Every structure is written in C-alpha cells, then in structure tokens.
PDB file of C-alpha atoms and ligand atoms in Angstrom:
ATOM      1  CA  MET A  76     -21.521  -4.524  14.316  1.00 74.00           C
ATOM      2  CA  GLY A  77     -18.678  -4.128  11.797  1.00 86.00           C
ATOM      3  CA  LEU A  78     -15.812  -1.668  11.898  1.00 95.00           C
ATOM      4  CA  ARG A  79     -16.976   1.809  12.935  1.00 97.00           C
ATOM      5  CA  GLY A  80     -17.213   4.619  10.391  1.00 96.00           C
ATOM      6  CA  LEU A  81     -16.052   2.671   7.363  1.00 98.00           C
ATOM      7  CA  LYS A  82     -19.268   2.151   5.410  1.00 97.00           C
ATOM      8  CA  ASP A  83     -19.682   4.569   2.459  1.00 97.00           C
ATOM      9  CA  LYS A  84     -16.149   5.936   2.811  1.00 98.00           C
ATOM     10  CA  VAL A  85     -14.236   6.695  -0.396  1.00 98.00           C
ATOM     11  CA  VAL A  86     -11.050   4.639  -0.397  1.00 98.00           C
ATOM     12  CA  VAL A  87      -8.186   5.053  -2.892  1.00 99.00           C
ATOM     13  CA  ILE A  88      -5.858   2.074  -3.177  1.00 99.00           C
ATOM     14  CA  THR A  89      -2.755   2.566  -5.298  1.00 99.00           C
ATOM     15  CA  GLY A  90      -1.459  -0.438  -7.219  1.00 98.00           C
ATOM     16  CA  ALA A  91      -4.706  -2.374  -6.658  1.00 98.00           C
ATOM     17  CA  GLY A  92      -4.544  -4.096 -10.047  1.00 98.00           C
ATOM     18  CA  GLN A  93      -3.130  -7.322  -8.634  1.00 98.00           C
ATOM     19  CA  GLY A  94      -1.737  -9.049  -5.570  1.00 98.00           C
ATOM     20  CA  ILE A  95      -2.318  -7.663  -2.096  1.00 98.00           C
ATOM     21  CA  GLY A  96      -3.731  -4.327  -3.301  1.00 98.00           C
ATOM     22  CA  ARG A  97      -6.468  -6.201  -5.122  1.00 98.00           C
ATOM     23  CA  ALA A  98      -7.308  -8.020  -1.874  1.00 98.00           C
ATOM     24  CA  TYR A  99      -7.584  -4.671  -0.036  1.00 98.00           C
ATOM     25  CA  ALA A 100      -9.943  -3.472  -2.776  1.00 98.00           C
ATOM     26  CA  HIS A 101     -12.229  -6.486  -2.271  1.00 98.00           C
ATOM     27  CA  ARG A 102     -12.275  -6.060   1.503  1.00 98.00           C
ATOM     28  CA  PHE A 103     -13.142  -2.348   1.362  1.00 98.00           C
ATOM     29  CA  ALA A 104     -15.893  -3.171  -1.139  1.00 98.00           C
ATOM     30  CA  GLU A 105     -17.283  -5.758   1.308  1.00 97.00           C
ATOM     31  CA  GLU A 106     -17.260  -3.056   4.009  1.00 97.00           C
ATOM     32  CA  GLY A 107     -19.556  -0.936   1.799  1.00 97.00           C
ATOM     33  CA  CYS A 108     -16.910   1.572   0.709  1.00 98.00           C
ATOM     34  CA  ALA A 109     -16.524   3.188  -2.696  1.00 98.00           C
ATOM     35  CA  VAL A 110     -13.208   1.858  -3.997  1.00 98.00           C
ATOM     36  CA  VAL A 111     -10.812   3.627  -6.349  1.00 99.00           C
ATOM     37  CA  ILE A 112      -8.232   1.435  -8.067  1.00 99.00           C
ATOM     38  CA  ALA A 113      -5.362   3.860  -8.731  1.00 99.00           C
ATOM     39  CA  GLU A 114      -3.208   1.640 -10.894  1.00 98.00           C
ATOM     40  CA  ARG A 115      -0.642   2.125 -13.648  1.00 98.00           C
ATOM     41  CA  ALA A 116      -1.492  -1.116 -15.518  1.00 98.00           C
ATOM     42  CA  VAL A 117      -4.680  -0.292 -17.413  1.00 98.00           C
ATOM     43  CA  GLU A 118      -5.945  -3.793 -18.248  1.00 98.00           C
ATOM     44  CA  ARG A 119      -5.442  -5.130 -14.745  1.00 98.00           C
ATOM     45  CA  GLY A 120      -6.923  -2.029 -13.160  1.00 98.00           C
ATOM     46  CA  ARG A 121     -10.053  -2.348 -15.325  1.00 98.00           C
ATOM     47  CA  ALA A 122     -10.303  -6.056 -14.514  1.00 98.00           C
ATOM     48  CA  VAL A 123     -10.409  -5.335 -10.767  1.00 98.00           C
ATOM     49  CA  GLU A 124     -13.000  -2.594 -11.367  1.00 98.00           C
ATOM     50  CA  ASP A 125     -15.119  -5.200 -13.217  1.00 98.00           C
ATOM     51  CA  GLU A 126     -14.715  -7.789 -10.452  1.00 98.00           C
ATOM     52  CA  LEU A 127     -15.896  -5.315  -7.828  1.00 98.00           C
ATOM     53  CA  ARG A 128     -18.821  -3.993  -9.876  1.00 98.00           C
ATOM     54  CA  LYS A 129     -19.981  -7.555 -10.507  1.00 98.00           C
ATOM     55  CA  VAL A 130     -20.439  -8.016  -6.762  1.00 96.00           C
ATOM     56  CA  GLY A 131     -22.398  -4.749  -6.611  1.00 97.00           C
ATOM     57  CA  ALA A 132     -19.650  -2.494  -5.264  1.00 98.00           C
ATOM     58  CA  ARG A 133     -19.019   1.109  -6.246  1.00 98.00           C
ATOM     59  CA  ALA A 134     -15.636   0.857  -7.925  1.00 98.00           C
ATOM     60  CA  GLU A 135     -13.671   3.102 -10.232  1.00 98.00           C
ATOM     61  CA  PHE A 136     -10.427   2.448 -12.027  1.00 98.00           C
ATOM     62  CA  VAL A 137      -8.341   5.588 -12.473  1.00 98.00           C
ATOM     63  CA  GLU A 138      -5.168   5.175 -14.484  1.00 98.00           C
ATOM     64  CA  THR A 139      -2.448   6.494 -12.174  1.00 99.00           C
ATOM     65  CA  ASP A 140       1.317   6.536 -12.078  1.00 99.00           C
ATOM     66  CA  VAL A 141       2.176   7.386  -8.480  1.00 99.00           C
ATOM     67  CA  ALA A 142       5.684   8.409  -9.521  1.00 98.00           C
ATOM     68  CA  GLN A 143       4.228  11.353 -11.492  1.00 98.00           C
ATOM     69  CA  ALA A 144       2.919  14.373  -9.581  1.00 98.00           C
ATOM     70  CA  GLU A 145       0.557  15.377 -12.381  1.00 98.00           C
ATOM     71  CA  SER A 146      -0.910  11.877 -12.582  1.00 99.00           C
ATOM     72  CA  CYS A 147      -1.610  11.880  -8.821  1.00 99.00           C
ATOM     73  CA  ARG A 148      -3.209  15.324  -9.064  1.00 98.00           C
ATOM     74  CA  ARG A 149      -5.488  14.204 -11.913  1.00 98.00           C
ATOM     75  CA  MET A 150      -6.441  11.042 -10.025  1.00 98.00           C
ATOM     76  CA  VAL A 151      -7.613  13.070  -7.015  1.00 98.00           C
ATOM     77  CA  GLU A 152      -9.514  15.433  -9.309  1.00 98.00           C
ATOM     78  CA  GLN A 153     -11.360  12.460 -10.855  1.00 98.00           C
ATOM     79  CA  VAL A 154     -12.140  10.956  -7.451  1.00 98.00           C
ATOM     80  CA  GLU A 155     -13.587  14.248  -6.219  1.00 98.00           C
ATOM     81  CA  ALA A 156     -15.614  14.679  -9.414  1.00 98.00           C
ATOM     82  CA  ARG A 157     -17.022  11.144  -9.117  1.00 97.00           C
ATOM     83  CA  PHE A 158     -17.552  10.780  -5.361  1.00 97.00           C
ATOM     84  CA  GLY A 159     -17.312  14.314  -3.912  1.00 97.00           C
ATOM     85  CA  ARG A 160     -14.867  13.269  -1.194  1.00 97.00           C
ATOM     86  CA  LEU A 161     -11.831  11.133  -0.404  1.00 98.00           C
ATOM     87  CA  ASP A 162     -11.500   9.544   3.025  1.00 98.00           C
ATOM     88  CA  VAL A 163      -8.774   6.914   2.862  1.00 99.00           C
ATOM     89  CA  LEU A 164      -5.548   6.514   0.884  1.00 99.00           C
ATOM     90  CA  VAL A 165      -3.775   3.162   0.922  1.00 99.00           C
ATOM     91  CA  ASN A 166      -0.265   3.708  -0.447  1.00 99.00           C
ATOM     92  CA  ASN A 167       0.214   0.153  -1.697  1.00 98.00           C
ATOM     93  CA  ALA A 168       1.740   0.635  -5.186  1.00 98.00           C
ATOM     94  CA  ALA A 169       5.352  -0.439  -5.417  1.00 98.00           C
ATOM     95  CA  ILE A 170       7.821  -2.032  -7.708  1.00 98.00           C
ATOM     96  CA  PHE A 171       8.068  -5.372  -5.960  1.00 97.00           C
ATOM     97  CA  SER A 172       7.163  -8.599  -7.759  1.00 95.00           C
ATOM     98  CA  THR A 173       9.291  -7.696 -10.807  1.00 96.00           C
ATOM     99  CA  ILE A 174      12.499  -7.152  -8.794  1.00 97.00           C
ATOM    100  CA  THR A 175      15.432  -9.477  -9.370  1.00 95.00           C
ATOM    101  CA  MET A 176      17.677 -10.028  -6.359  1.00 96.00           C
ATOM    102  CA  LYS A 177      21.288  -8.893  -6.556  1.00 97.00           C
ATOM    103  CA  PRO A 178      24.065  -7.550  -4.311  1.00 98.00           C
ATOM    104  CA  PHE A 179      23.872  -3.792  -3.882  1.00 98.00           C
ATOM    105  CA  TRP A 180      27.087  -3.231  -5.812  1.00 98.00           C
ATOM    106  CA  GLU A 181      25.400  -4.666  -8.894  1.00 98.00           C
ATOM    107  CA  ILE A 182      22.294  -2.458  -8.746  1.00 98.00           C
ATOM    108  CA  SER A 183      22.378   0.130 -11.528  1.00 98.00           C
ATOM    109  CA  GLU A 184      21.576   3.774 -10.866  1.00 98.00           C
ATOM    110  CA  GLU A 185      18.643   3.478 -13.289  1.00 98.00           C
ATOM    111  CA  GLU A 186      17.140   0.619 -11.290  1.00 98.00           C
ATOM    112  CA  TRP A 187      17.726   2.430  -7.986  1.00 98.00           C
ATOM    113  CA  ASP A 188      16.023   5.557  -9.307  1.00 98.00           C
ATOM    114  CA  ALA A 189      13.091   3.654 -10.834  1.00 98.00           C
ATOM    115  CA  ILE A 190      12.351   1.798  -7.592  1.00 98.00           C
ATOM    116  CA  THR A 191      12.700   4.744  -5.248  1.00 98.00           C
ATOM    117  CA  ALA A 192      10.619   6.906  -7.630  1.00 98.00           C
ATOM    118  CA  VAL A 193       7.614   4.604  -7.104  1.00 98.00           C
ATOM    119  CA  ASN A 194       8.158   3.071  -3.658  1.00 98.00           C
ATOM    120  CA  LEU A 195       9.302   6.218  -1.871  1.00 98.00           C
ATOM    121  CA  LYS A 196       8.573   9.341  -3.900  1.00 98.00           C
ATOM    122  CA  GLY A 197       5.245   7.837  -5.028  1.00 99.00           C
ATOM    123  CA  VAL A 198       4.052   7.582  -1.408  1.00 99.00           C
ATOM    124  CA  TRP A 199       4.850  11.242  -0.876  1.00 98.00           C
ATOM    125  CA  LEU A 200       3.279  12.348  -4.187  1.00 99.00           C
ATOM    126  CA  ALA A 201       0.024  10.433  -3.638  1.00 99.00           C
ATOM    127  CA  SER A 202      -0.210  11.669  -0.034  1.00 99.00           C
ATOM    128  CA  ARG A 203       0.490  15.237  -1.145  1.00 98.00           C
ATOM    129  CA  ALA A 204      -2.233  14.993  -3.764  1.00 99.00           C
ATOM    130  CA  VAL A 205      -4.945  13.785  -1.346  1.00 98.00           C
ATOM    131  CA  PHE A 206      -3.930  16.146   1.470  1.00 98.00           C
ATOM    132  CA  PRO A 207      -5.905  19.259   0.388  1.00 98.00           C
ATOM    133  CA  VAL A 208      -9.136  17.217   0.219  1.00 98.00           C
ATOM    134  CA  MET A 209      -8.581  15.599   3.610  1.00 98.00           C
ATOM    135  CA  GLN A 210      -7.547  18.948   5.098  1.00 98.00           C
ATOM    136  CA  ARG A 211     -10.787  20.522   3.886  1.00 98.00           C
ATOM    137  CA  GLN A 212     -12.800  17.622   5.277  1.00 98.00           C
ATOM    138  CA  ARG A 213     -10.819  17.772   8.584  1.00 98.00           C
ATOM    139  CA  HIS A 214     -10.777  14.003   8.263  1.00 97.00           C
ATOM    140  CA  GLY A 215      -8.744  11.297   6.584  1.00 98.00           C
ATOM    141  CA  ALA A 216      -6.614   8.203   7.002  1.00 99.00           C
ATOM    142  CA  ILE A 217      -3.448   7.366   5.119  1.00 99.00           C
ATOM    143  CA  ILE A 218      -2.087   3.834   5.327  1.00 99.00           C
ATOM    144  CA  ASN A 219       1.411   3.269   3.993  1.00 99.00           C
ATOM    145  CA  ILE A 220       2.397  -0.259   3.018  1.00 99.00           C
ATOM    146  CA  ALA A 221       6.039  -0.740   4.000  1.00 98.00           C
ATOM    147  CA  SER A 222       7.582  -4.188   4.596  1.00 98.00           C
ATOM    148  CA  ALA A 223       8.928  -6.375   7.397  1.00 98.00           C
ATOM    149  CA  VAL A 224      12.230  -6.460   5.462  1.00 97.00           C
ATOM    150  CA  VAL A 225      12.957  -3.099   7.129  1.00 98.00           C
ATOM    151  CA  PHE A 226      13.382  -4.918  10.465  1.00 97.00           C
ATOM    152  CA  MET A 227      14.860  -8.113   8.992  1.00 95.00           C
ATOM    153  CA  GLY A 228      17.642  -6.382   7.066  1.00 94.00           C
ATOM    154  CA  ARG A 229      16.846  -8.761   4.235  1.00 95.00           C
ATOM    155  CA  PRO A 230      19.709  -8.751   1.689  1.00 97.00           C
ATOM    156  CA  TYR A 231      19.920  -8.416  -2.098  1.00 97.00           C
ATOM    157  CA  TYR A 232      17.384  -5.722  -2.860  1.00 98.00           C
ATOM    158  CA  LEU A 233      18.862  -2.757  -1.077  1.00 98.00           C
ATOM    159  CA  HIS A 234      16.910  -0.206  -3.145  1.00 98.00           C
ATOM    160  CA  TYR A 235      13.645  -1.891  -2.102  1.00 98.00           C
ATOM    161  CA  VAL A 236      14.613  -2.222   1.579  1.00 98.00           C
ATOM    162  CA  ALA A 237      15.843   1.388   1.692  1.00 98.00           C
ATOM    163  CA  SER A 238      12.623   2.664   0.099  1.00 98.00           C
ATOM    164  CA  LYS A 239      10.478   0.764   2.613  1.00 98.00           C
ATOM    165  CA  GLY A 240      12.587   1.982   5.559  1.00 98.00           C
ATOM    166  CA  ALA A 241      11.997   5.521   4.350  1.00 98.00           C
ATOM    167  CA  VAL A 242       8.249   4.841   4.186  1.00 98.00           C
ATOM    168  CA  VAL A 243       8.256   3.906   7.900  1.00 98.00           C
ATOM    169  CA  ALA A 244      10.228   7.069   8.762  1.00 98.00           C
ATOM    170  CA  MET A 245       7.974   9.222   6.594  1.00 98.00           C
ATOM    171  CA  THR A 246       4.868   7.770   8.258  1.00 98.00           C
ATOM    172  CA  ARG A 247       6.022   9.116  11.624  1.00 98.00           C
ATOM    173  CA  ALA A 248       6.911  12.645  10.483  1.00 98.00           C
ATOM    174  CA  MET A 249       3.844  12.899   8.253  1.00 98.00           C
ATOM    175  CA  ALA A 250       1.557  11.868  11.129  1.00 99.00           C
ATOM    176  CA  ARG A 251       2.839  14.817  13.185  1.00 98.00           C
ATOM    177  CA  GLU A 252       2.320  17.288  10.324  1.00 98.00           C
ATOM    178  CA  VAL A 253      -1.259  16.291   9.526  1.00 98.00           C
ATOM    179  CA  GLY A 254      -2.578  15.391  13.003  1.00 98.00           C
ATOM    180  CA  PRO A 255      -3.884  18.941  13.578  1.00 98.00           C
ATOM    181  CA  TYR A 256      -6.171  18.514  10.540  1.00 98.00           C
ATOM    182  CA  GLY A 257      -7.762  15.300  11.804  1.00 98.00           C
ATOM    183  CA  ILE A 258      -5.734  13.123   9.459  1.00 98.00           C
ATOM    184  CA  ARG A 259      -4.041   9.937  10.672  1.00 99.00           C
ATOM    185  CA  VAL A 260      -1.060   8.219   9.038  1.00 99.00           C
ATOM    186  CA  ASN A 261       0.006   4.674   9.854  1.00 99.00           C
ATOM    187  CA  ALA A 262       2.162   2.005   8.244  1.00 99.00           C
ATOM    188  CA  VAL A 263       1.773  -1.742   7.888  1.00 99.00           C
ATOM    189  CA  THR A 264       4.767  -4.038   7.398  1.00 98.00           C
ATOM    190  CA  PRO A 265       3.732  -7.333   5.777  1.00 98.00           C
ATOM    191  CA  GLY A 266       5.999 -10.352   5.912  1.00 98.00           C
ATOM    192  CA  ALA A 267       6.590 -12.472   2.797  1.00 97.00           C
ATOM    193  CA  THR A 268       3.055 -12.787   1.437  1.00 97.00           C
ATOM    194  CA  TYR A 269       2.083 -15.235  -1.276  1.00 97.00           C
ATOM    195  CA  THR A 270      -0.310 -13.935  -3.929  1.00 97.00           C
ATOM    196  CA  GLU A 271      -1.430 -15.048  -7.394  1.00 95.00           C
ATOM    197  CA  VAL A 272       1.661 -13.258  -8.770  1.00 96.00           C
ATOM    198  CA  PRO A 273       4.951 -15.193  -8.956  1.00 91.00           C
ATOM    199  CA  ARG A 274       8.133 -13.329  -8.071  1.00 88.00           C
ATOM    200  CA  ALA A 275      11.863 -13.932  -7.757  1.00 88.00           C
ATOM    201  CA  THR A 276      12.366 -12.248  -4.372  1.00 90.00           C
ATOM    202  CA  VAL A 277      12.076 -15.464  -2.382  1.00 91.00           C
ATOM    203  CA  THR A 278      13.284 -18.991  -3.151  1.00 91.00           C
ATOM    204  CA  GLU A 279      11.409 -22.084  -1.965  1.00 93.00           C
ATOM    205  CA  GLU A 280      14.168 -22.730   0.631  1.00 94.00           C
ATOM    206  CA  GLN A 281      13.994 -19.142   1.932  1.00 93.00           C
ATOM    207  CA  LYS A 282      10.208 -19.393   2.081  1.00 94.00           C
ATOM    208  CA  GLN A 283      10.323 -22.559   4.184  1.00 96.00           C
ATOM    209  CA  ALA A 284      13.099 -21.163   6.440  1.00 95.00           C
ATOM    210  CA  MET A 285      11.053 -18.021   7.166  1.00 94.00           C
ATOM    211  CA  ILE A 286       7.870 -20.003   7.825  1.00 97.00           C
ATOM    212  CA  ALA A 287       9.777 -22.240  10.264  1.00 97.00           C
ATOM    213  CA  GLN A 288      10.772 -19.155  12.300  1.00 97.00           C
ATOM    214  CA  GLN A 289       7.240 -17.743  12.517  1.00 98.00           C
ATOM    215  CA  CYS A 290       5.122 -18.264  15.659  1.00 98.00           C
ATOM    216  CA  ILE A 291       2.280 -19.164  13.315  1.00 98.00           C
ATOM    217  CA  ALA A 292       4.086 -21.517  10.949  1.00 97.00           C
ATOM    218  CA  ARG A 293       2.153 -21.202   7.673  1.00 98.00           C
ATOM    219  CA  PRO A 294       2.544 -19.056   4.555  1.00 97.00           C
ATOM    220  CA  GLU A 295       1.205 -15.496   4.849  1.00 98.00           C
ATOM    221  CA  VAL A 296      -1.626 -14.669   2.431  1.00 98.00           C
ATOM    222  CA  PRO A 297      -3.281 -11.338   1.456  1.00 98.00           C
ATOM    223  CA  ASP A 298      -6.249 -12.158   3.677  1.00 98.00           C
ATOM    224  CA  ASP A 299      -3.888 -11.880   6.682  1.00 98.00           C
ATOM    225  CA  LEU A 300      -3.382  -8.177   5.862  1.00 98.00           C
ATOM    226  CA  VAL A 301      -6.797  -6.863   4.855  1.00 98.00           C
ATOM    227  CA  GLY A 302      -8.193  -6.766   8.412  1.00 98.00           C
ATOM    228  CA  VAL A 303      -5.474  -4.539   9.827  1.00 98.00           C
ATOM    229  CA  VAL A 304      -5.673  -2.143   6.867  1.00 99.00           C
ATOM    230  CA  ALA A 305      -9.473  -1.922   7.185  1.00 98.00           C
ATOM    231  CA  PHE A 306      -9.089  -1.332  10.947  1.00 98.00           C
ATOM    232  CA  LEU A 307      -6.570   1.486  10.385  1.00 98.00           C
ATOM    233  CA  ALA A 308      -8.991   3.082   7.907  1.00 98.00           C
ATOM    234  CA  SER A 309     -11.910   2.867  10.343  1.00 98.00           C
ATOM    235  CA  GLU A 310     -12.923   4.976  13.344  1.00 98.00           C
ATOM    236  CA  ASP A 311     -12.030   2.045  15.594  1.00 98.00           C
ATOM    237  CA  SER A 312      -8.423   3.239  15.248  1.00 98.00           C
ATOM    238  CA  ALA A 313      -9.278   6.944  15.731  1.00 98.00           C
ATOM    239  CA  PHE A 314      -6.490   7.461  18.324  1.00 98.00           C
ATOM    240  CA  ILE A 315      -3.791   5.482  16.496  1.00 99.00           C
ATOM    241  CA  THR A 316      -1.393   7.475  14.314  1.00 99.00           C
ATOM    242  CA  GLY A 317       2.293   7.455  13.400  1.00 98.00           C
ATOM    243  CA  GLN A 318       2.433   3.723  14.135  1.00 98.00           C
ATOM    244  CA  THR A 319       3.829   0.768  12.232  1.00 98.00           C
ATOM    245  CA  ILE A 320       1.972  -2.512  12.615  1.00 98.00           C
ATOM    246  CA  ASN A 321       3.906  -5.627  11.680  1.00 98.00           C
ATOM    247  CA  VAL A 322       1.930  -8.559  10.255  1.00 98.00           C
ATOM    248  CA  ASP A 323       4.182 -11.565   9.666  1.00 98.00           C
ATOM    249  CA  GLY A 324       2.965 -14.427  11.855  1.00 98.00           C
ATOM    250  CA  GLY A 325       5.456 -13.413  14.560  1.00 98.00           C
ATOM    251  CA  LEU A 326       8.662 -13.861  12.574  1.00 97.00           C
ATOM    252  CA  ILE A 327      10.176 -10.641  13.875  1.00 96.00           C
ATOM    253  CA  MET A 328       9.192  -8.792  17.031  1.00 94.00           C
ATOM    254  CA  HIS A 329      10.228  -5.153  17.152  1.00 83.00           C
TER     255      HIS A 329
HETATM  256  N1  NAD B  30       3.983  -9.739  -1.337  1.00 56.39           N
HETATM  257  C1  NAD B  30       4.874  -9.587  -0.363  1.00 56.39           C
HETATM  258  O1  NAD B  30       5.560 -10.538   0.067  1.00 56.39           O
HETATM  259  C2  NAD B  30       5.082  -8.239   0.293  1.00 56.39           C
HETATM  260  C3  NAD B  30       5.771  -8.180   1.507  1.00 56.39           C
HETATM  261  C4  NAD B  30       5.957  -6.950   2.121  1.00 56.39           C
HETATM  262  C5  NAD B  30       5.453  -5.811   1.532  1.00 56.39           C
HETATM  263  N2  NAD B  30       4.796  -5.893   0.347  1.00 56.39           N
HETATM  264  C6  NAD B  30       4.294  -4.647  -0.231  1.00 56.39           C
HETATM  265  O2  NAD B  30       2.891  -4.774  -0.422  1.00 56.39           O
HETATM  266  C7  NAD B  30       2.502  -4.048  -1.588  1.00 56.39           C
HETATM  267  C8  NAD B  30       1.781  -4.963  -2.570  1.00 56.39           C
HETATM  268  O3  NAD B  30       2.593  -6.095  -2.826  1.00 56.39           O
HETATM  269  P1  NAD B  30       2.234  -7.133  -3.967  1.00 56.39           P
HETATM  270  O4  NAD B  30       2.875  -8.428  -3.605  1.00 56.39           O
HETATM  271  O5  NAD B  30       0.790  -7.090  -4.257  1.00 56.39           O
HETATM  272  O6  NAD B  30       3.076  -6.462  -5.194  1.00 56.39           O
HETATM  273  P2  NAD B  30       2.875  -6.600  -6.791  1.00 56.39           P
HETATM  274  O7  NAD B  30       4.212  -6.290  -7.395  1.00 56.39           O
HETATM  275  O8  NAD B  30       2.237  -7.882  -7.131  1.00 56.39           O
HETATM  276  O9  NAD B  30       1.845  -5.423  -7.125  1.00 56.39           O
HETATM  277  C9  NAD B  30       2.208  -4.078  -7.141  1.00 56.39           C
HETATM  278  C10 NAD B  30       1.180  -3.288  -7.934  1.00 56.39           C
HETATM  279  O10 NAD B  30       1.607  -1.913  -7.977  1.00 56.39           O
HETATM  280  C11 NAD B  30       1.428  -1.447  -9.313  1.00 56.39           C
HETATM  281  N3  NAD B  30       2.350  -0.341  -9.587  1.00 56.39           N
HETATM  282  C12 NAD B  30       3.702  -0.418  -9.773  1.00 56.39           C
HETATM  283  N4  NAD B  30       4.182   0.796 -10.053  1.00 56.39           N
HETATM  284  C13 NAD B  30       3.136   1.662 -10.040  1.00 56.39           C
HETATM  285  C14 NAD B  30       3.011   3.056 -10.259  1.00 56.39           C
HETATM  286  N5  NAD B  30       4.079   3.811 -10.561  1.00 56.39           N
HETATM  287  N6  NAD B  30       1.787   3.630 -10.134  1.00 56.39           N
HETATM  288  C15 NAD B  30       0.711   2.872  -9.838  1.00 56.39           C
HETATM  289  N7  NAD B  30       0.750   1.537  -9.646  1.00 56.39           N
HETATM  290  C16 NAD B  30       1.961   0.950  -9.733  1.00 56.39           C
HETATM  291  C17 NAD B  30       1.721  -2.667 -10.180  1.00 56.39           C
HETATM  292  O11 NAD B  30       1.207  -2.507 -11.498  1.00 56.39           O
HETATM  293  C18 NAD B  30       1.032  -3.752  -9.378  1.00 56.39           C
HETATM  294  O12 NAD B  30      -0.339  -3.868  -9.727  1.00 56.39           O
HETATM  295  C19 NAD B  30       3.771  -3.425  -2.142  1.00 56.39           C
HETATM  296  O13 NAD B  30       3.949  -2.128  -1.576  1.00 56.39           O
HETATM  297  C20 NAD B  30       4.849  -4.352  -1.616  1.00 56.39           C
HETATM  298  O14 NAD B  30       6.117  -3.727  -1.546  1.00 56.39           O
HETATM  299  C21 NAD B  30       4.594  -7.081  -0.287  1.00 56.39           C
END
C-alpha cells in the first residue's frame, strides 16, 4: 500500500520548473496525482509539463508569478476549470539559486523587496488564492518550503533567511486559522540541497564543512525531500498541522 489518500489528488507546486520543485512534481506524478506546475519561467515550466506527460502523468503548466495576487487568482481559476478541484498546494517558489551572498549592510532595498515579495508575500498570496477552494471542499493541505537556515542563522543573505523565518511563523498561525475547515498547513526546512542548478550560496569548503557536521555525512539531494512532502500531502499525516519538519541529515536538531 502507498501513501493514503494521495492518488488522484490535484497538487499545485509553485516554482516547479527546476530544482527541488521539479523533483516534487515527479514524485506526485508517480503517486498518481494530477500535477500543476505553477511557474514564472515559461520555457522551463513547459519542459516539466512535457516530462511528466511523457511518463503518462496528468500535468499542466500554468504561468504564475506568486508575487502577483492577480496571477495567483488566475492560476487557481485555471486549475479549477481543468481539474474541478485543488487538494494540495506546495509553496516551493522562491528566489534562491540566483542570490549572491553579501553582508546585510550591502543589500539594496530593491533586492530586499524583490526577495521578500516572492519568498514571503508569495506564500501568503498563493495560499490566499487556494483557500476558497479548499474551504468549499472542507479539505486541503498546504506545505510551505522554508529552510534550515532559519535555525542555523546562516549569514550573508539576510533577506532570504528573514523571509524563510517568516514562512515558519506564518505556517503556525495559518494552521490555526484554517484548521476548522479541514485544511492542514505544515512547513519543511531542507538543508543545503544539491540540484541540477548551480548557485553561489554555498562554496565547496562550506559544503564539505556542513556535510562533515551531519549525522548522515553525504550531500543532500532532492530525493531526500520528496518523501516528506508527499507524506504531508497524504492522509497519513491527517493529524499533523502547524509543524515544521527539518530534513538535513541531522546537521541541526531543534
Ligand atoms: N536547494 C537548497 O539548498 C535549498 C535549501 C533550503 C530551502 N530551499 C528552498 O527550496 C525551494 C526550491 O529550491 P531550489 O533549489 O529548487 O531553488 P531554485 O532557485 O533552483 O528554483 C526556484 C524556482 O522558483 C521559480 N520562481 C522564482 N520566482 C517565482 C515567482 N515569482 N513565481 C513563480 N515561480 C517563481 C524559479 O523560476 C525556479 O524555477 C525554494 O523555496 C528554496 O528556498 C532550497
């Protein structure tokens, strides 16, 4: 038996055009879900839609900018028109791999605003857009992707760390507000995870130093995260809400 109550669910994954979000999309497709790739980058979003359809999955790319309320509203409208329901939202989209590290006193206001608009406000806007559908269904699961940097106090991208800390806080308050409607909200905090996408947020020395401190001393990969996200979307986690699950090979223990 697989995870309970996941097959045939309609799952929206924001930012699923590459990296870890793309891995979530593949896993939900394997579980027999209909997968919506709510991504800002059109070519990459379409490419993931193609990949999933080629393996026989129901997949739909919907061009979405989570930082825009109207874009989130239209995305939900399209999902409802196509699938008639919406069961799971994975708030994965973020400005992450394009960040350059710098001390907080060198971050410009423009950069601060751009990052918090996607990583923080975008989580609220996407959740707000799916809420009426989940409320009507009296059923839904929202999974917010935060980051283990919240607990590490990792320096040199304060806007990113602050946005992810807010996502953890928001998860808790949101879970209380939507619990009465049968909707659960949880967060996952990945450690440094190595995908097909290069980024400047970790040097080779920092990578090795972090791995050395993990209980399981190997690099984290997207496959390490897909199971917990699928579990939180399934009925096997029906009594878990407002929680933050850390997945980092035991680097930090909070
Ligand atoms: N990779 C890691 O080490 C790591 C660690 C902890 C947390 N995370 C978090 O996991 C998630 C995925 O990480 P990743 O490594 O795949 O990141 P990534 O930067 O490779 O991918 C992010 C995706 O989000 C999309 N996106 C950006 N802005 C958007 C917007 N406004 N609307 C819609 N889509 C948008 C991008 O186009 C991209 O496809 C992010 O929330 C990230 O912060 C990653």
